[in-house]
Short mmCIF file of C-alpha atoms in Angstrom, two decimals:
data_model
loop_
_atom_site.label_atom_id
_atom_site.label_comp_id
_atom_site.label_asym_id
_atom_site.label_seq_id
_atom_site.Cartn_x
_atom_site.Cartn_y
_atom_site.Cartn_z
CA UNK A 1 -11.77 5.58 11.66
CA UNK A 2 -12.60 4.02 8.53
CA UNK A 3 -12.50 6.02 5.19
CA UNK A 4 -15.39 4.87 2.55
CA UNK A 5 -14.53 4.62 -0.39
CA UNK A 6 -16.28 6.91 -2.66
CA UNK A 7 -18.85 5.99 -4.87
CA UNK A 8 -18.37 5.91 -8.50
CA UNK A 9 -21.54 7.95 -9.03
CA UNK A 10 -19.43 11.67 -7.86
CA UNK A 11 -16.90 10.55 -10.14
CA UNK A 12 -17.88 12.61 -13.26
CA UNK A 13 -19.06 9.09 -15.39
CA UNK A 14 -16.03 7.73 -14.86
CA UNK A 15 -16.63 3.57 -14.45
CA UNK A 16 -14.26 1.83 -11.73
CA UNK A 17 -13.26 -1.92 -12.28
CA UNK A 18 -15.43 -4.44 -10.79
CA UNK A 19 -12.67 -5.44 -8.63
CA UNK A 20 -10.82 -1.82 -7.03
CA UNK A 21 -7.28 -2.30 -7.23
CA UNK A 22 -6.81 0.90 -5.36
CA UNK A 23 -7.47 1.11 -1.31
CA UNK A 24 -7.61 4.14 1.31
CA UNK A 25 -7.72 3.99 4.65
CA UNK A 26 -7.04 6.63 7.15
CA UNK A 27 -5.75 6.36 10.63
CA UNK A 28 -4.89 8.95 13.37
CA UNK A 29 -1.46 8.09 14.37
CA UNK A 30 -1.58 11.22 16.80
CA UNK A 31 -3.52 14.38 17.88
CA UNK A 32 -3.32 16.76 14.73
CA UNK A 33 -2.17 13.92 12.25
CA UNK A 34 -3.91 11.96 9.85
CA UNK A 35 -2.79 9.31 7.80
CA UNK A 36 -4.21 7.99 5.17
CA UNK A 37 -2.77 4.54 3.80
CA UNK A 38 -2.46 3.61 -0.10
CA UNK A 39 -2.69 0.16 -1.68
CA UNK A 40 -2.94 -1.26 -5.09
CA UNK A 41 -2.64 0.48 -8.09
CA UNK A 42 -3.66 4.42 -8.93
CA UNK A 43 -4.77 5.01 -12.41
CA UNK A 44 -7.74 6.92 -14.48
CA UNK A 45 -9.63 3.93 -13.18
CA UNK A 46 -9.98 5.28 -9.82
CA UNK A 47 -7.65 8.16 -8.87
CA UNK A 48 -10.51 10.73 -8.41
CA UNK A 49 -11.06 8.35 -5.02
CA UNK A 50 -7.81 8.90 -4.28
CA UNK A 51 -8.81 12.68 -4.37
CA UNK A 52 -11.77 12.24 -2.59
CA UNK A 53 -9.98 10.26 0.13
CA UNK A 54 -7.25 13.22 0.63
CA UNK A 55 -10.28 15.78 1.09
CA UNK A 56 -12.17 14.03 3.24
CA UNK A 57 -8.83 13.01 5.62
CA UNK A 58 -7.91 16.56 5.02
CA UNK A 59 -11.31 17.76 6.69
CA UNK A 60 -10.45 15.71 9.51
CA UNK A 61 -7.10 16.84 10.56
CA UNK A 62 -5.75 19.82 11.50
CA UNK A 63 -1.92 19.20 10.40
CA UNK A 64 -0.38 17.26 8.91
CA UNK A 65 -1.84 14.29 6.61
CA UNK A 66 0.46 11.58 5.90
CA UNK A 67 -0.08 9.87 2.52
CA UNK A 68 1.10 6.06 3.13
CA UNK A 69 2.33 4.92 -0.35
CA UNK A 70 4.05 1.90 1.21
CA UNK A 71 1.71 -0.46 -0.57
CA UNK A 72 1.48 1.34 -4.22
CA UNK A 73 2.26 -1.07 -6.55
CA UNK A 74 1.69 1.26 -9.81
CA UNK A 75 1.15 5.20 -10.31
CA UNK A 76 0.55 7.15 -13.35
CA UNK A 77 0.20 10.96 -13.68
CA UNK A 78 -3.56 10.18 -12.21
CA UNK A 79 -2.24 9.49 -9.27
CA UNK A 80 0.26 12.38 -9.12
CA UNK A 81 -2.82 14.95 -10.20
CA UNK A 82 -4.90 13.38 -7.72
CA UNK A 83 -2.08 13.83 -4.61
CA UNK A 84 -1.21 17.42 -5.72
CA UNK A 85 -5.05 18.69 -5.72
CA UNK A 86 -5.27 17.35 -2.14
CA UNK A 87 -1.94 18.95 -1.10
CA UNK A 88 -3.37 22.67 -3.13
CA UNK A 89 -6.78 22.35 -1.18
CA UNK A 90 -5.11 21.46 2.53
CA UNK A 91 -2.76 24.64 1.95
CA UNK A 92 -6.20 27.56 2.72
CA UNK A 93 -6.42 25.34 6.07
CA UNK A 94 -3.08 25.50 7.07
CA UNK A 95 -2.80 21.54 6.93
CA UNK A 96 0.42 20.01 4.73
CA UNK A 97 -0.15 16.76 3.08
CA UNK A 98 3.45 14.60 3.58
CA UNK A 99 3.89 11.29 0.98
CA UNK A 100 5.87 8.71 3.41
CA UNK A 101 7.08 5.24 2.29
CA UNK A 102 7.26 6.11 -1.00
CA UNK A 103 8.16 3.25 -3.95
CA UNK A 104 10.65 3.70 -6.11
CA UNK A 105 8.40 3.70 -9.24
CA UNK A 106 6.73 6.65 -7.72
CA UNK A 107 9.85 8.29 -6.67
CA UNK A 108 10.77 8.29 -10.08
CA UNK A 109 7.55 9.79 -11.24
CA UNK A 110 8.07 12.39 -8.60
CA UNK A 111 11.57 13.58 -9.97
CA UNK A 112 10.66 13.65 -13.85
CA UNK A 113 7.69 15.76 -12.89
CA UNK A 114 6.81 19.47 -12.16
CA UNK A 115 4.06 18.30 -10.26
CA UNK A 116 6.33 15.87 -8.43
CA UNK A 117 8.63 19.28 -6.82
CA UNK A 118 5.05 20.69 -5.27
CA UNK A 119 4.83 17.39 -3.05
CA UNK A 120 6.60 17.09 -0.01
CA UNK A 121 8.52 13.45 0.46
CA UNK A 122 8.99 12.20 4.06
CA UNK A 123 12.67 9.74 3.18
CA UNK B 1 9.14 -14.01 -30.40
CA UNK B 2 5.13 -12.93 -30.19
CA UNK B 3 4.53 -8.85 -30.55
CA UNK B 4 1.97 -7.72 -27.83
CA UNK B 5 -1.88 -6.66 -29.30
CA UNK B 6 -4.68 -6.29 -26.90
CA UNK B 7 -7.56 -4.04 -28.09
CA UNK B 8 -9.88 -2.36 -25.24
CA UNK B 9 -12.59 0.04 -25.19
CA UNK B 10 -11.94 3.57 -24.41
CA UNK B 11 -13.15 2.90 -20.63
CA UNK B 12 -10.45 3.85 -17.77
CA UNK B 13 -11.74 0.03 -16.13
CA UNK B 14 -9.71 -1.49 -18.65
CA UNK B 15 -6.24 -0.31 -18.05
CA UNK B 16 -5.31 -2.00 -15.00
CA UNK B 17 -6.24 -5.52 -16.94
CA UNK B 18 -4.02 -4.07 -20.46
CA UNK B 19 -0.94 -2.81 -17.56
CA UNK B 20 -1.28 -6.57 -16.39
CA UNK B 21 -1.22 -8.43 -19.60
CA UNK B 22 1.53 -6.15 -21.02
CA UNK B 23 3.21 -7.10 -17.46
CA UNK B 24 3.18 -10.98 -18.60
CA UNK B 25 3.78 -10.19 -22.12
CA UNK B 26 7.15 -8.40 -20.73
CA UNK B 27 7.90 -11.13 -18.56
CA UNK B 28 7.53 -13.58 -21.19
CA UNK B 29 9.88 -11.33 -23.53
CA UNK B 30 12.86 -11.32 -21.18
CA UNK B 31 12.06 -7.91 -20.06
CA UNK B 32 12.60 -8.18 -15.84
CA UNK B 33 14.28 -5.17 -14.44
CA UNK B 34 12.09 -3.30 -11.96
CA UNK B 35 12.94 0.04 -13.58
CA UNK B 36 12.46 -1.24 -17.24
CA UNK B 37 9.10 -2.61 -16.33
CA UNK B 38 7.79 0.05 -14.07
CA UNK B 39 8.66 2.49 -16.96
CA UNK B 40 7.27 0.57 -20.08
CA UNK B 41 4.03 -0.14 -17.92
CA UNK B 42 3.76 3.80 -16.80
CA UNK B 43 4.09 4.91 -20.40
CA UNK B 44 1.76 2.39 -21.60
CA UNK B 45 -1.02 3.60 -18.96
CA UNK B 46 0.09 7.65 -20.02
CA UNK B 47 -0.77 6.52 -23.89
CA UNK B 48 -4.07 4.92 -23.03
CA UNK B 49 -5.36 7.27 -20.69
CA UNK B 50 -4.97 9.70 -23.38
CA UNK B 51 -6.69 7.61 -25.59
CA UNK B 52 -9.28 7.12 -23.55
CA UNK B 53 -10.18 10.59 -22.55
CA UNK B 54 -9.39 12.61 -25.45
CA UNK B 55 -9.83 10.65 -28.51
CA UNK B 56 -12.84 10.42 -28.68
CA UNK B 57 -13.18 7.16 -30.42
CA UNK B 58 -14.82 3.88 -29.69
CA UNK B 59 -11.73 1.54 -29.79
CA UNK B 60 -8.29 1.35 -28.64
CA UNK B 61 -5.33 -0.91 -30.02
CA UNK B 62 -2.77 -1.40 -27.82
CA UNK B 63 0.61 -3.13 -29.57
CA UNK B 64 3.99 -3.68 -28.30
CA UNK B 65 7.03 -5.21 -29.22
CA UNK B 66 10.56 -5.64 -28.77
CA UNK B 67 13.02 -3.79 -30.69
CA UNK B 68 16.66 -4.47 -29.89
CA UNK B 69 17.29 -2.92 -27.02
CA UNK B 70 14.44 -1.01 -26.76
CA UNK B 71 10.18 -2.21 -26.30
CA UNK B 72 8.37 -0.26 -28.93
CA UNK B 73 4.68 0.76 -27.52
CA UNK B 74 2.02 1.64 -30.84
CA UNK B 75 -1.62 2.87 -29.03
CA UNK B 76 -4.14 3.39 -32.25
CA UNK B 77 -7.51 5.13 -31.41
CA UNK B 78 -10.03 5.78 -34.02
CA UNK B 79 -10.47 9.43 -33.80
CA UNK B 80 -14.32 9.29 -34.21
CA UNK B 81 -17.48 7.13 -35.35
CA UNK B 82 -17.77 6.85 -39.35
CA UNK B 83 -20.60 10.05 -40.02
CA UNK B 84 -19.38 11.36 -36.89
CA UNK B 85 -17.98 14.74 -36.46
CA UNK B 86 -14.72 14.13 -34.75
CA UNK B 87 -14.50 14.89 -31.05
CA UNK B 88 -10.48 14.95 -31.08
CA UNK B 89 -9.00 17.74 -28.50
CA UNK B 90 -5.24 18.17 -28.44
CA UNK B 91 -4.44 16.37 -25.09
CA UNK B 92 -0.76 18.95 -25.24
CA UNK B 93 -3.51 21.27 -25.05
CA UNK B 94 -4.85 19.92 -21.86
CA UNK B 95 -3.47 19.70 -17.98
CA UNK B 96 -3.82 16.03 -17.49
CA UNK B 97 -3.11 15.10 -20.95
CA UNK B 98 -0.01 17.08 -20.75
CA UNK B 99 1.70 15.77 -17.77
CA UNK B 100 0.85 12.19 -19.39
CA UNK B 101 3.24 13.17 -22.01
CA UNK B 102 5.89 14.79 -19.75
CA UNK B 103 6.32 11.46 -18.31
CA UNK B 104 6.19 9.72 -22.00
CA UNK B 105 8.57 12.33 -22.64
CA UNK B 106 11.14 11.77 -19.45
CA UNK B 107 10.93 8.03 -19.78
CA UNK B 108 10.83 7.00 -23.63
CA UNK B 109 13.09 8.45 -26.46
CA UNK B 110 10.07 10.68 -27.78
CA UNK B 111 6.97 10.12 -29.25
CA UNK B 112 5.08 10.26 -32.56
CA UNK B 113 1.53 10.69 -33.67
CA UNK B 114 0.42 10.12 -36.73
CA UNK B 115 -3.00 10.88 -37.96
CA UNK B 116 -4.78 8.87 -40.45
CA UNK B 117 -8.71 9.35 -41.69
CA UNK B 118 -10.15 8.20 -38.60
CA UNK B 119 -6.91 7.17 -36.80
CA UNK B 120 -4.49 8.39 -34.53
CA UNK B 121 -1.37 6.60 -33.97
CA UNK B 122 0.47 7.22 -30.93
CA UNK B 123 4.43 5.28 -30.77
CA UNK B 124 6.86 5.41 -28.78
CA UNK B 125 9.89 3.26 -27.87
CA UNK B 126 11.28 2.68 -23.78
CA UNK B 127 14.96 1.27 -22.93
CA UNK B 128 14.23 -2.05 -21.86
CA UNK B 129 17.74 -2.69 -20.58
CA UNK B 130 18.68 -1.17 -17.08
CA UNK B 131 22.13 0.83 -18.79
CA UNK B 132 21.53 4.27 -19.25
CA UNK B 133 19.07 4.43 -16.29
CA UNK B 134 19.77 6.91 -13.35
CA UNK B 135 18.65 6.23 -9.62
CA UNK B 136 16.09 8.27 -9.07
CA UNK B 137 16.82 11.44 -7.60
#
């Protein structure tokens, strides 16, 4: 299953760049998983589709969703928001969002933040 | 040596084109380590994000350079339009602004704003050398 991407019109006026740096795609390694796979770079520029890509793989799972960060190449405290507001609205459903493959950069982000100690990090 | 200036419009589309010239810019200044990099290029997107969301103004200068051992990051918004009222909210006053600046914080050796007429001045300065960094935890 294929995640669209949302469209920038449900973003509250913010403007994407022509080109998205950022990709989403969710999979269903196994019955009760999701997984949804991260690419590119996660800024202002689009991490509200990160968001949106969290819920809507969080709607369709009734576990655990995996975040994929394998392919990140850059996150900012967008990004970090973004994943923390889909782990807060999986918790009412009993569902636990799980970062796996992690990059360093965002490791880093993840241990000089508050934020960063709500996530849970597959290593 | 060349000091970095790129000026953008307060529009979240152009930060991933300012990270990737200030990426070059580094390159081009001798500044290589992953960690280094990844941190001047995080605080750099914390700054402009700010500036772009709670400034309120129409234009955003962007200015870098190397100081010793450190890269000195300078982002200048004009705080509103000339016969404007200004718009300026204290981003330590909001959520998102404020966990921008606990990474500025974490990663640079503190921050100062400065607030002219119709400017705000936002500087900073990040090791650019990998001694002194920690793994992370």
């Amino acid at each position: 299953m294929a995640l669209t991407v949302a469209p920038p019109s449900i973003s509250g006026g913010v403007r994407f760049a022509r080109t998205p740096v950022m990709r989403a795609e969710s999979r269903r390694p196994r019955s009760g998983r999701a997984r949804l796979v991260v690419t590119g770079e996660v800024d202002a520029s689009n991490a509200d589709r990160l968001r949106l890509a969290i819920l809507d793989a969080a709607r369709k799972t009734e576990g655990q969703l995996e975040v994929d960060l394998g392919g990140v190449t850059f996150m900012d405290s967008t990004g970090l928001r973004a994943m923390a507001d889909g782990s807060r609205a999986l918790e009412p459903c009993g569902s636990r969002l799980v970062l796996c493959k992690v990059p360093r950069q965002v490791l880093r982000l993840l241990a000089i933040t508050e934020i960063g100690a709500t996530l849970g990090v597959r290593r | 040596m060349t000091a970095f200036e790129r000026k953008l419009a307060p529009d979240p589309a152009e930060l991933p084109p300012a990270r990737a010239a200030l990426r070059v810019w580094l390159h081009d200044v001798g500044v290589d380590e992953e960690d280094a990099t990844a941190d001047v290029l995080v605080v750099t997107s914390e700054l402009l994000t700010n500036g772009v969301f709670h400034d309120g103004g129409d234009l955003i200068t962007l200015r870098a350079d190397r100081q010793d051992a450190d890269v000195s990051i300078e982002v200048t918004t004009v705080d509103h339009l000339p016969g404007r009222h200004p718009t300026y909210r204290d981003v330590e006053d909001s959520a998102e602004g404020g966990r921008g600046l606990e990474i500025v914080h974490a990663l640079s050796h503190g921050y100062n704003v400065l607030r002219h007429d119709h400017e705000r001045v936002t500087a900073c300065r990040v090791t650019a050398n990998d001694q002194s960094r920690g793994a992370p935890a």
